Short mmCIF file of C-alpha atoms and ligand atoms in Angstrom, two decimals:
data_model
loop_
_atom_site.label_atom_id
_atom_site.label_comp_id
_atom_site.label_asym_id
_atom_site.label_seq_id
_atom_site.Cartn_x
_atom_site.Cartn_y
_atom_site.Cartn_z
CA MET A 17 18.29 -15.34 46.00
CA THR A 18 15.96 -16.21 48.83
CA VAL A 19 12.55 -14.66 48.68
CA ASP A 20 10.93 -13.16 51.69
CA GLN A 21 7.45 -14.69 51.53
CA ASN A 22 6.14 -11.90 53.75
CA GLN A 23 6.95 -9.45 50.98
CA PHE A 24 4.37 -11.10 48.69
CA ARG A 25 1.64 -10.65 51.32
CA LEU A 26 2.02 -6.89 50.88
CA LEU A 27 0.73 -7.21 47.30
CA PRO A 28 -2.99 -6.40 46.94
CA SER A 29 -5.26 -9.31 45.96
CA VAL A 30 -6.84 -9.64 42.52
CA ASP A 31 -10.20 -8.86 44.08
CA GLU A 32 -9.01 -5.74 45.90
CA LEU A 33 -7.63 -4.35 42.67
CA LEU A 34 -10.72 -5.29 40.70
CA GLN A 35 -13.01 -3.51 43.18
CA SER A 36 -11.04 -0.27 43.04
CA ALA A 37 -12.66 2.75 41.35
CA ALA A 38 -9.92 2.83 38.69
CA ALA A 39 -10.45 -0.83 37.77
CA GLN A 40 -14.22 -0.43 37.71
CA GLN A 41 -13.82 2.35 35.20
CA LEU A 42 -11.72 0.05 33.03
CA VAL A 43 -14.42 -2.65 33.37
CA ALA A 44 -16.97 -0.13 32.10
CA SER A 45 -14.92 0.47 28.93
CA PHE A 46 -13.42 -2.95 28.26
CA SER A 47 -15.70 -5.44 30.15
CA ARG A 48 -14.65 -7.60 33.08
CA PRO A 49 -12.69 -10.55 31.55
CA PRO A 50 -9.87 -8.54 29.92
CA VAL A 51 -9.47 -6.35 33.03
CA LEU A 52 -9.29 -9.43 35.25
CA GLN A 53 -6.71 -10.96 32.97
CA ALA A 54 -4.63 -7.76 32.89
CA ILE A 55 -4.71 -7.58 36.74
CA ARG A 56 -3.53 -11.18 37.00
CA SER A 57 -0.73 -10.63 34.54
CA CYS A 58 0.46 -7.40 36.23
CA LEU A 59 0.46 -9.13 39.63
CA GLU A 60 2.41 -12.02 38.13
CA GLN A 61 4.96 -9.58 36.71
CA ALA A 62 5.26 -7.80 40.07
CA ARG A 63 5.92 -11.13 41.83
CA ALA A 64 8.56 -12.03 39.25
CA ALA A 65 10.25 -8.65 39.74
CA MET A 66 10.13 -9.02 43.54
CA ARG A 67 11.76 -12.44 43.31
CA VAL A 68 14.82 -10.72 41.88
CA GLY A 69 14.86 -7.94 44.43
CA ALA A 70 12.33 -5.32 43.31
CA SER A 71 10.26 -3.72 46.02
CA CYS A 72 6.53 -4.23 46.34
CA PRO A 73 4.59 -1.86 44.00
CA SER A 74 1.68 0.16 45.41
CA SER A 75 -1.91 -0.55 44.32
CA ASP A 76 -1.87 2.71 42.37
CA MET A 77 1.23 1.71 40.48
CA LEU A 78 -0.26 -1.70 39.70
CA LEU A 79 -3.50 -0.15 38.48
CA GLN A 80 -1.54 2.20 36.27
CA GLU A 81 0.22 -0.77 34.71
CA VAL A 82 -3.07 -2.60 34.28
CA SER A 83 -4.51 0.37 32.46
CA GLN A 84 -1.48 0.71 30.19
CA LEU A 85 -1.47 -2.99 29.40
CA LEU A 86 -5.17 -2.88 28.51
CA LEU A 87 -4.75 0.16 26.28
CA ARG A 88 -1.90 -1.57 24.48
CA GLU A 89 -3.82 -4.80 24.04
CA GLN A 90 -7.11 -3.22 23.06
CA GLN A 91 -5.81 -0.93 20.37
CA PRO A 92 -6.54 -2.07 16.82
CA HIS A 93 -4.01 -4.47 15.38
CA LEU A 94 -4.13 -2.72 12.01
CA ARG A 95 -3.36 0.90 12.71
CA PRO A 96 -1.88 4.03 11.22
CA VAL A 97 1.87 4.51 10.98
CA ILE A 98 3.95 7.49 9.91
CA ASN A 99 5.86 6.63 6.76
CA ALA A 100 9.17 8.51 6.95
CA THR A 101 10.90 6.15 4.49
CA GLY A 102 10.45 8.41 1.47
CA VAL A 103 9.04 5.48 -0.53
CA ILE A 104 5.71 6.88 -1.72
CA ILE A 105 3.92 3.70 -2.78
CA ASN A 106 5.05 1.43 0.02
CA THR A 107 3.33 -1.94 -0.26
CA ASN A 108 4.22 -2.93 3.32
CA LEU A 109 2.69 0.30 4.60
CA GLY A 110 -0.57 0.02 2.67
CA ARG A 111 0.41 1.55 -0.70
CA ALA A 112 -1.58 4.68 -1.62
CA PRO A 113 -2.94 6.87 1.19
CA LEU A 114 -6.44 8.17 0.39
CA SER A 115 -7.76 11.73 0.31
CA ARG A 116 -10.43 13.03 2.70
CA ASP A 117 -12.92 13.27 -0.18
CA VAL A 118 -12.32 9.63 -1.00
CA LEU A 119 -12.84 8.59 2.62
CA GLN A 120 -16.02 10.63 2.78
CA ALA A 121 -17.31 8.82 -0.28
CA VAL A 122 -16.62 5.49 1.44
CA GLU A 123 -18.46 6.55 4.57
CA HIS A 124 -21.33 7.88 2.52
CA VAL A 125 -22.15 4.54 0.90
CA SER A 126 -21.15 2.27 3.79
CA HIS A 127 -22.98 3.75 6.74
CA GLY A 128 -26.29 2.59 5.33
CA TYR A 129 -27.41 0.77 2.21
CA ALA A 130 -26.37 1.66 -1.33
CA ASN A 131 -27.40 0.92 -4.91
CA LEU A 132 -24.45 -1.45 -5.28
CA GLU A 133 -26.31 -3.91 -7.50
CA TYR A 134 -29.60 -2.14 -7.93
CA ASP A 135 -30.76 -0.12 -10.90
CA LEU A 136 -32.65 2.77 -9.32
CA GLU A 137 -34.28 3.87 -12.57
CA ALA A 138 -35.62 0.44 -13.48
CA GLY A 139 -36.20 -0.72 -9.91
CA GLU A 140 -34.48 -4.02 -10.61
CA ARG A 141 -31.19 -5.81 -10.19
CA GLY A 142 -28.26 -3.85 -11.58
CA SER A 143 -24.53 -4.45 -11.91
CA ARG A 144 -21.80 -3.30 -9.54
CA HIS A 145 -19.58 -2.82 -12.57
CA THR A 146 -21.51 0.18 -13.83
CA HIS A 147 -20.39 2.51 -11.02
CA ALA A 148 -16.83 3.18 -12.16
CA ALA A 149 -17.19 2.12 -15.78
CA ALA A 150 -18.23 5.43 -17.35
CA LEU A 151 -15.41 7.34 -15.64
CA LEU A 152 -12.86 4.72 -16.66
CA ARG A 153 -14.07 4.85 -20.26
CA GLU A 154 -13.83 8.62 -20.24
CA LEU A 155 -10.35 8.71 -18.69
CA THR A 156 -8.77 5.94 -20.77
CA GLY A 157 -10.71 6.18 -24.04
CA ALA A 158 -11.64 2.49 -23.78
CA GLU A 159 -14.96 1.04 -24.96
CA ALA A 160 -15.60 -0.75 -21.69
CA ALA A 161 -14.25 -1.23 -18.19
CA LEU A 162 -14.44 -3.71 -15.32
CA VAL A 163 -12.97 -3.69 -11.83
CA THR A 164 -11.65 -6.51 -9.63
CA ASN A 165 -10.24 -6.92 -6.15
CA ASN A 166 -6.67 -6.22 -7.32
CA ASN A 167 -4.55 -6.33 -10.44
CA ALA A 168 -3.29 -9.86 -9.80
CA ALA A 169 -6.96 -10.94 -9.94
CA ALA A 170 -7.43 -8.92 -13.13
CA VAL A 171 -4.54 -10.75 -14.83
CA LEU A 172 -5.83 -14.13 -13.64
CA LEU A 173 -9.34 -13.33 -14.86
CA GLY A 174 -8.10 -12.04 -18.22
CA LEU A 175 -5.89 -15.05 -18.93
CA SER A 176 -8.45 -17.59 -17.70
CA THR A 177 -11.20 -16.10 -19.84
CA LEU A 178 -9.24 -15.50 -23.00
CA ALA A 179 -6.65 -18.26 -23.12
CA MET A 180 -7.51 -21.26 -20.92
CA GLY A 181 -6.18 -24.42 -22.56
CA ARG A 182 -4.49 -22.37 -25.29
CA GLU A 183 -1.09 -20.80 -25.83
CA VAL A 184 -0.01 -17.33 -24.74
CA VAL A 185 3.05 -15.77 -26.33
CA ILE A 186 5.20 -13.52 -24.14
CA SER A 187 8.70 -12.05 -24.33
CA ARG A 188 11.36 -13.64 -22.09
CA GLY A 189 12.21 -10.15 -20.87
CA GLN A 190 8.71 -9.82 -19.38
CA LEU A 191 8.51 -13.05 -17.36
CA VAL A 192 8.87 -11.07 -14.18
CA GLU A 193 8.21 -11.52 -10.49
CA ILE A 194 6.38 -8.51 -9.12
CA GLY A 195 6.95 -9.35 -5.46
CA GLY A 196 4.72 -10.99 -2.90
CA GLY A 197 4.94 -14.21 -4.93
CA PHE A 198 3.30 -12.81 -8.06
CA ARG A 199 5.26 -14.40 -10.89
CA VAL A 200 3.93 -14.11 -14.40
CA PRO A 201 4.73 -17.76 -15.35
CA ASP A 202 2.90 -19.03 -12.23
CA VAL A 203 -0.18 -16.93 -12.91
CA MET A 204 -0.26 -18.30 -16.45
CA ARG A 205 -0.10 -21.88 -15.22
CA GLN A 206 -2.87 -21.12 -12.74
CA SER A 207 -4.99 -19.75 -15.58
CA GLY A 208 -4.56 -23.01 -17.51
CA CYS A 209 -2.60 -21.38 -20.33
CA GLN A 210 0.46 -22.71 -22.05
CA LEU A 211 3.32 -20.29 -21.86
CA VAL A 212 5.32 -19.72 -25.03
CA GLU A 213 8.43 -17.66 -24.36
CA VAL A 214 10.01 -15.79 -27.20
CA GLY A 215 13.16 -13.72 -27.71
CA THR A 216 15.83 -13.31 -25.08
CA THR A 217 16.03 -11.51 -21.77
CA ASN A 218 17.27 -8.29 -23.34
CA ARG A 219 15.96 -8.42 -26.90
CA THR A 220 12.67 -9.52 -28.40
CA ARG A 221 11.58 -8.59 -31.92
CA ILE A 222 8.21 -8.79 -33.62
CA ALA A 223 9.57 -11.61 -35.81
CA ASP A 224 10.10 -13.67 -32.64
CA TYR A 225 6.40 -13.39 -31.81
CA ALA A 226 5.36 -14.13 -35.39
CA ALA A 227 7.47 -17.30 -35.49
CA ALA A 228 5.95 -18.58 -32.22
CA ILE A 229 2.29 -18.33 -33.26
CA SER A 230 0.58 -21.69 -33.81
CA ALA A 231 -2.96 -22.96 -34.24
CA GLN A 232 -3.09 -23.17 -30.44
CA THR A 233 -2.21 -19.52 -29.82
CA ALA A 234 -4.95 -17.38 -28.28
CA LEU A 235 -3.21 -14.31 -27.01
CA LEU A 236 -0.12 -12.14 -27.20
CA LEU A 237 0.67 -10.85 -23.71
CA ALA A 238 2.70 -7.77 -22.83
CA VAL A 239 3.72 -7.25 -19.19
CA HIS A 240 5.28 -4.04 -17.96
CA PRO A 241 8.43 -5.23 -16.11
CA SER A 242 7.61 -2.65 -13.48
CA ASN A 243 10.15 -3.22 -10.76
CA PHE A 244 13.44 -3.58 -12.60
CA LEU A 245 15.34 -2.14 -15.52
CA ILE A 246 17.26 -3.85 -18.26
CA THR A 247 19.60 -1.32 -19.74
CA GLY A 248 22.21 -1.39 -22.45
CA PHE A 249 21.75 -3.61 -25.52
CA THR A 250 17.98 -3.93 -25.41
CA GLU A 251 15.10 -4.08 -27.80
CA SER A 252 11.45 -4.63 -27.08
CA THR A 253 8.46 -4.75 -29.31
CA ALA A 254 6.11 -1.81 -29.37
CA LEU A 255 2.50 -2.54 -28.50
CA VAL A 256 1.30 -1.23 -31.88
CA GLU A 257 3.43 -3.85 -33.61
CA LEU A 258 1.97 -6.60 -31.41
CA VAL A 259 -1.53 -5.35 -32.17
CA ALA A 260 -0.85 -5.33 -35.94
CA LEU A 261 0.50 -8.89 -35.79
CA ALA A 262 -2.42 -10.07 -33.68
CA ARG A 263 -4.96 -8.57 -36.12
CA GLN A 264 -3.25 -10.30 -39.04
CA ARG A 265 -3.39 -13.68 -37.32
CA GLY A 266 -6.77 -13.36 -35.62
CA LEU A 267 -5.38 -13.17 -32.06
CA LEU A 268 -5.94 -10.92 -29.07
CA VAL A 269 -3.49 -8.65 -27.25
CA MET A 270 -3.57 -8.20 -23.49
CA GLU A 271 -1.31 -5.84 -21.58
CA ASP A 272 -0.60 -5.90 -17.84
CA LEU A 273 0.61 -2.39 -17.09
CA GLY A 274 1.27 -2.99 -13.38
CA SER A 275 1.10 0.52 -12.05
CA GLY A 276 -0.65 2.18 -14.93
CA CYS A 277 -0.52 5.92 -14.71
CA LEU A 278 -3.25 8.28 -15.88
CA LEU A 279 -0.97 11.35 -15.64
CA ASN A 280 2.15 11.92 -17.68
CA CYS A 281 5.07 11.20 -15.32
CA GLU A 282 7.46 13.26 -17.43
CA ARG A 283 5.76 16.42 -16.21
CA TYR A 284 7.05 15.56 -12.73
CA GLY A 285 10.67 15.04 -13.67
CA LEU A 286 10.30 11.26 -13.91
CA THR A 287 10.73 8.98 -16.89
CA HIS A 288 7.68 8.00 -18.84
CA GLU A 289 5.49 5.40 -17.16
CA PRO A 290 3.15 3.64 -19.62
CA MET A 291 -0.37 5.08 -19.56
CA PRO A 292 -3.54 3.00 -20.05
CA GLN A 293 -4.88 5.57 -22.51
CA GLU A 294 -1.79 4.99 -24.69
CA SER A 295 -2.30 1.23 -24.67
CA ILE A 296 -5.94 1.66 -25.62
CA ALA A 297 -4.99 4.06 -28.42
CA ALA A 298 -2.43 1.51 -29.63
CA GLY A 299 -5.30 -0.95 -30.02
CA ALA A 300 -4.80 -3.41 -27.13
CA ASP A 301 -7.87 -5.59 -26.58
CA VAL A 302 -7.49 -5.73 -22.77
CA VAL A 303 -5.36 -3.54 -20.50
CA CYS A 304 -5.16 -4.02 -16.74
CA PHE A 305 -3.51 -2.09 -13.91
CA SER A 306 -3.61 -1.55 -10.13
CA GLY A 307 -5.88 0.87 -8.27
CA ASP A 308 -3.41 1.57 -5.47
CA LYS A 309 -0.13 2.22 -7.26
CA LEU A 310 0.30 5.39 -9.33
CA LEU A 311 -3.47 5.78 -9.68
CA GLY A 312 -3.37 6.65 -5.97
CA GLY A 313 -6.66 4.99 -5.06
CA PRO A 314 -7.81 1.91 -3.11
CA GLN A 315 -6.61 -1.65 -3.71
CA ALA A 316 -8.32 -2.68 -6.94
CA GLY A 317 -7.67 -4.14 -10.35
CA ILE A 318 -8.82 -2.10 -13.30
CA ILE A 319 -9.51 -3.71 -16.66
CA VAL A 320 -10.28 -1.61 -19.71
CA GLY A 321 -10.63 -2.62 -23.35
CA LYS A 322 -12.89 -3.73 -26.16
CA ALA A 323 -16.55 -4.00 -25.19
CA GLU A 324 -17.02 -7.54 -26.46
CA ILE A 325 -13.91 -8.80 -24.63
CA ILE A 326 -14.73 -7.05 -21.35
CA ALA A 327 -18.23 -8.56 -21.52
CA ARG A 328 -16.66 -12.04 -21.75
CA LEU A 329 -14.53 -11.34 -18.68
CA ALA A 330 -17.55 -10.09 -16.75
CA ARG A 331 -19.43 -13.34 -17.48
CA HIS A 332 -16.58 -15.67 -16.40
CA PRO A 333 -17.29 -17.66 -13.18
CA LEU A 334 -14.01 -16.34 -11.66
CA MET A 335 -15.48 -12.82 -11.75
CA ARG A 336 -17.62 -13.65 -8.75
CA ALA A 337 -14.53 -14.69 -6.78
CA VAL A 338 -12.52 -11.58 -7.57
CA ARG A 339 -15.22 -8.94 -7.39
CA ILE A 340 -14.67 -5.60 -5.70
CA ASP A 341 -16.65 -4.55 -2.60
CA LYS A 342 -18.74 -1.44 -2.15
CA MET A 343 -16.30 0.51 0.03
CA THR A 344 -13.56 0.03 -2.52
CA LEU A 345 -15.84 0.95 -5.38
CA ALA A 346 -16.83 4.18 -3.65
CA ALA A 347 -13.15 5.00 -3.05
CA LEU A 348 -12.24 4.18 -6.63
CA GLU A 349 -15.04 6.28 -8.10
CA ALA A 350 -14.09 9.26 -5.92
CA THR A 351 -10.41 8.87 -6.89
CA LEU A 352 -11.34 8.82 -10.57
CA ARG A 353 -13.46 11.96 -10.07
CA HIS A 354 -10.31 13.78 -8.96
CA TYR A 355 -8.76 12.93 -12.35
CA GLN A 356 -11.92 13.90 -14.23
CA ARG A 357 -11.92 17.32 -12.56
CA GLY A 358 -8.23 17.87 -13.12
CA GLN A 359 -7.64 17.74 -9.36
CA ALA A 360 -5.30 14.75 -9.22
CA GLU A 361 -2.22 16.78 -8.35
CA THR A 362 -3.99 18.81 -5.68
CA HIS A 363 -6.14 16.09 -4.10
CA ILE A 364 -4.57 12.65 -4.53
CA PRO A 365 -1.94 12.08 -1.82
CA VAL A 366 0.39 10.07 -4.08
CA TRP A 367 0.48 12.95 -6.59
CA LEU A 368 0.78 15.59 -3.88
CA MET A 369 3.85 13.70 -2.66
CA ILE A 370 5.33 13.24 -6.12
CA SER A 371 4.84 16.92 -6.93
CA ALA A 372 5.94 18.30 -3.53
CA LYS A 373 8.18 21.35 -3.99
CA PRO A 374 11.82 20.82 -2.93
CA GLU A 375 11.77 24.14 -0.96
CA ARG A 376 8.78 22.97 1.01
CA LEU A 377 10.39 19.60 1.84
CA SER A 378 13.53 21.38 2.92
CA SER A 379 11.69 23.84 5.15
CA ARG A 380 9.77 21.02 6.85
CA ALA A 381 12.95 19.02 7.51
CA LYS A 382 14.59 22.17 8.91
CA ARG A 383 11.60 22.85 11.15
CA TRP A 384 11.75 19.30 12.55
CA ALA A 385 15.46 19.78 13.13
CA ALA A 386 14.99 23.09 14.95
CA GLN A 387 12.26 21.66 17.18
CA LEU A 388 14.44 18.69 18.14
CA GLN A 389 17.58 20.80 18.64
CA ALA A 390 15.55 22.99 21.00
CA GLN A 391 15.09 19.85 23.12
CA GLY A 392 18.83 19.19 23.11
CA ILE A 393 18.71 16.43 20.48
CA GLU A 394 21.54 16.42 17.96
CA VAL A 395 20.20 16.20 14.42
CA ARG A 396 21.06 17.67 11.04
CA VAL A 397 19.48 17.89 7.60
CA GLN A 398 20.97 16.58 4.39
CA ARG A 399 20.07 16.25 0.74
CA GLY A 400 18.64 12.89 -0.21
CA GLU A 401 16.37 11.03 -2.55
CA SER A 402 12.80 9.77 -2.32
CA THR A 403 11.50 6.96 -4.53
CA VAL A 404 8.10 6.26 -6.04
CA GLY A 405 8.06 2.54 -5.14
CA GLY A 406 5.20 0.10 -5.65
CA GLY A 407 7.04 -1.58 -8.47
CA SER A 408 6.87 1.52 -10.62
CA LEU A 409 9.60 3.71 -12.04
CA PRO A 410 12.60 1.59 -10.98
CA GLY A 411 15.80 3.55 -10.60
CA GLU A 412 13.90 6.85 -10.56
CA THR A 413 14.37 9.23 -7.64
CA LEU A 414 13.02 12.58 -6.54
CA PRO A 415 15.33 15.06 -4.77
CA THR A 416 14.41 15.72 -1.14
CA THR A 417 15.80 16.96 2.18
CA LEU A 418 16.19 14.43 4.98
CA LEU A 419 16.40 14.74 8.73
CA ALA A 420 19.43 12.74 9.88
CA LEU A 421 20.47 11.35 13.27
CA ASP A 422 24.05 10.08 13.28
CA ALA A 423 25.14 6.96 15.16
CA ASP A 424 28.08 8.72 16.85
CA ARG A 425 25.83 11.54 18.10
CA CYS A 426 22.94 9.36 19.23
CA ALA A 427 22.41 8.14 22.79
CA LEU A 428 21.04 4.85 21.43
CA PRO A 429 22.24 2.40 18.80
CA LEU A 430 20.35 3.35 15.61
CA GLU A 431 18.70 -0.09 15.36
CA GLU A 432 17.31 0.39 18.87
CA LEU A 433 16.13 3.91 18.04
CA ALA A 434 14.41 2.61 14.89
CA ARG A 435 12.76 -0.14 16.95
CA ARG A 436 11.51 2.33 19.57
CA LEU A 437 10.09 4.51 16.81
CA ARG A 438 8.26 1.51 15.37
CA ILE A 439 6.71 0.41 18.65
CA GLY A 440 5.74 3.89 19.88
CA THR A 441 2.17 5.09 20.38
CA ILE A 442 2.25 6.39 16.82
CA PRO A 443 4.62 4.07 15.00
CA VAL A 444 7.17 5.80 12.80
CA VAL A 445 9.00 3.87 10.08
CA ALA A 446 12.36 5.37 9.11
CA ARG A 447 15.37 4.02 7.24
CA ILE A 448 18.96 3.49 8.30
CA LEU A 449 21.64 4.15 5.74
CA ARG A 450 25.24 3.53 6.74
CA ASN A 451 25.62 5.40 10.05
CA SER A 452 22.53 7.58 10.02
CA LEU A 453 18.84 7.21 10.70
CA LEU A 454 17.03 9.13 7.97
CA LEU A 455 13.52 10.60 7.90
CA ASP A 456 12.01 11.95 4.69
CA PRO A 457 9.27 14.61 4.94
CA ARG A 458 7.94 13.74 1.46
CA THR A 459 5.91 10.75 2.69
CA VAL A 460 4.97 12.23 6.08
CA LEU A 461 1.56 13.91 5.93
CA ASP A 462 1.65 17.61 6.92
CA GLU A 463 -0.67 16.94 9.83
CA GLN A 464 1.81 14.34 11.18
CA ASP A 465 4.74 16.77 11.56
CA ASP A 466 4.22 17.45 15.27
CA MET A 467 3.57 13.78 16.03
CA LEU A 468 6.79 12.81 14.32
CA VAL A 469 8.89 15.30 16.31
CA GLN A 470 7.16 14.16 19.49
CA ALA A 471 7.75 10.47 18.65
CA LEU A 472 11.47 11.11 18.10
CA ALA A 473 11.81 13.04 21.35
CA THR A 474 9.99 10.26 23.24
CA ALA A 475 12.07 7.48 21.67
CA LEU A 476 15.29 9.27 22.65
CA ARG A 477 14.22 9.91 26.26
CA PRO A 478 16.40 7.86 28.65
C1 PLP B 19 1.88 -4.71 -9.05
C2 PLP B 19 1.73 -5.53 -10.28
C3 PLP B 19 0.78 -6.56 -10.35
C4 PLP B 19 -0.10 -6.90 -9.17
O1 PLP B 19 -1.01 -5.87 -8.90
P1 PLP B 19 -1.80 -5.86 -7.50
O2 PLP B 19 -2.76 -4.74 -7.65
O3 PLP B 19 -0.78 -5.67 -6.44
O4 PLP B 19 -2.49 -7.19 -7.40
C5 PLP B 19 0.67 -7.27 -11.52
N1 PLP B 19 1.46 -7.00 -12.57
C6 PLP B 19 2.39 -6.03 -12.55
C7 PLP B 19 3.25 -5.79 -13.76
C8 PLP B 19 2.56 -5.25 -11.40
O5 PLP B 19 3.49 -4.29 -11.35
#
């Protein structure tokens, strides 16, 4: 196609646009360089469009585009999304959402200074580990507690401190990969321990452990194989048996619980998830678990156990590299307070979601449906299942009601609809199953209901 060069002369110059009142307002908010760059790129786009036959846009239209481009580019890269997947602890979407009280606690200690490592009574250097320790002791029954940046760090610290250069005995059925590259055998190698596998994938007996102990053995390790199930002909060794064997032979027992759950999952219609307080009662020397899985708090690794052992971990040089920061500590302490006050189910988002009443989920899905149908959008509701996720409770589901958009009733291919939802002003993440796009109210916060309906209506607009 030939291009009429005269057409291009109708476009305003960079300078004309920059001097306009609208652009000057943008300069006041964003500074000059990004506005200049946005003007150049919008003009370039207009020229490209005109080369293939588009008409010349007005200055107002160009300025509008400049403003939109800037808003898109200047929004934070890490930002909130609406999780409509029904997977409660969704690692890709930031795991556990935090309560308002928890966020307030973070703001409270982060806006100014805090006694992070300062003993106010003595007026001298203190330890950051004291802040959550008493609560963790109270809630788990352990003698001592320590917190790290995450549970992977807790496992690394535990193994490095207690078994570097020595042997660690573990069941073959527990040599798991948690996801995100966290494989138990790799972490052991990294900690300088020698792995001694015992038993078989599906069955490991206490005699298998006993036979594998040598003069080089330091530790018996139990790992909760959190994200998969072995069913059928299985046998595993109870922690109490491991502890008894370890005592007899002068060894230590460490347990990586993965999720670690302070509440009894059975009360919520789920199967039992191992609880740190049970492991402590069974006599484990060190027990570690995540802060942002079923605990429902910030990313953290929690280590509880015998005072003398925890003190060794705290003194290890790695501790400095895996230490927790003050915002996280504040969030963790506030989360633990919810448990202490018996408010976990009413205040911790993960537990609010797990314990959501089926009638309430159904009425929310129906309300979304009615609001969309009123705008002429064809949707329906159906029974479905939510999952806990986060590598906990594999195979366990919670009954829910889903909003469904069917491929044969949708103006867009479902993949395209899902993409539009993801890239909208408020990104919405949904799932596609067979020929329907499904949205689960369980993981959508109440205050996001209107936004979600709005996002769907916008995504479906021609
Ligand atoms: C999730 C998990 C980890 C890693 O915990 P992070 O807090 O994500 O570092 C380690 N071990 C087990 C068994 C897990 O399930």
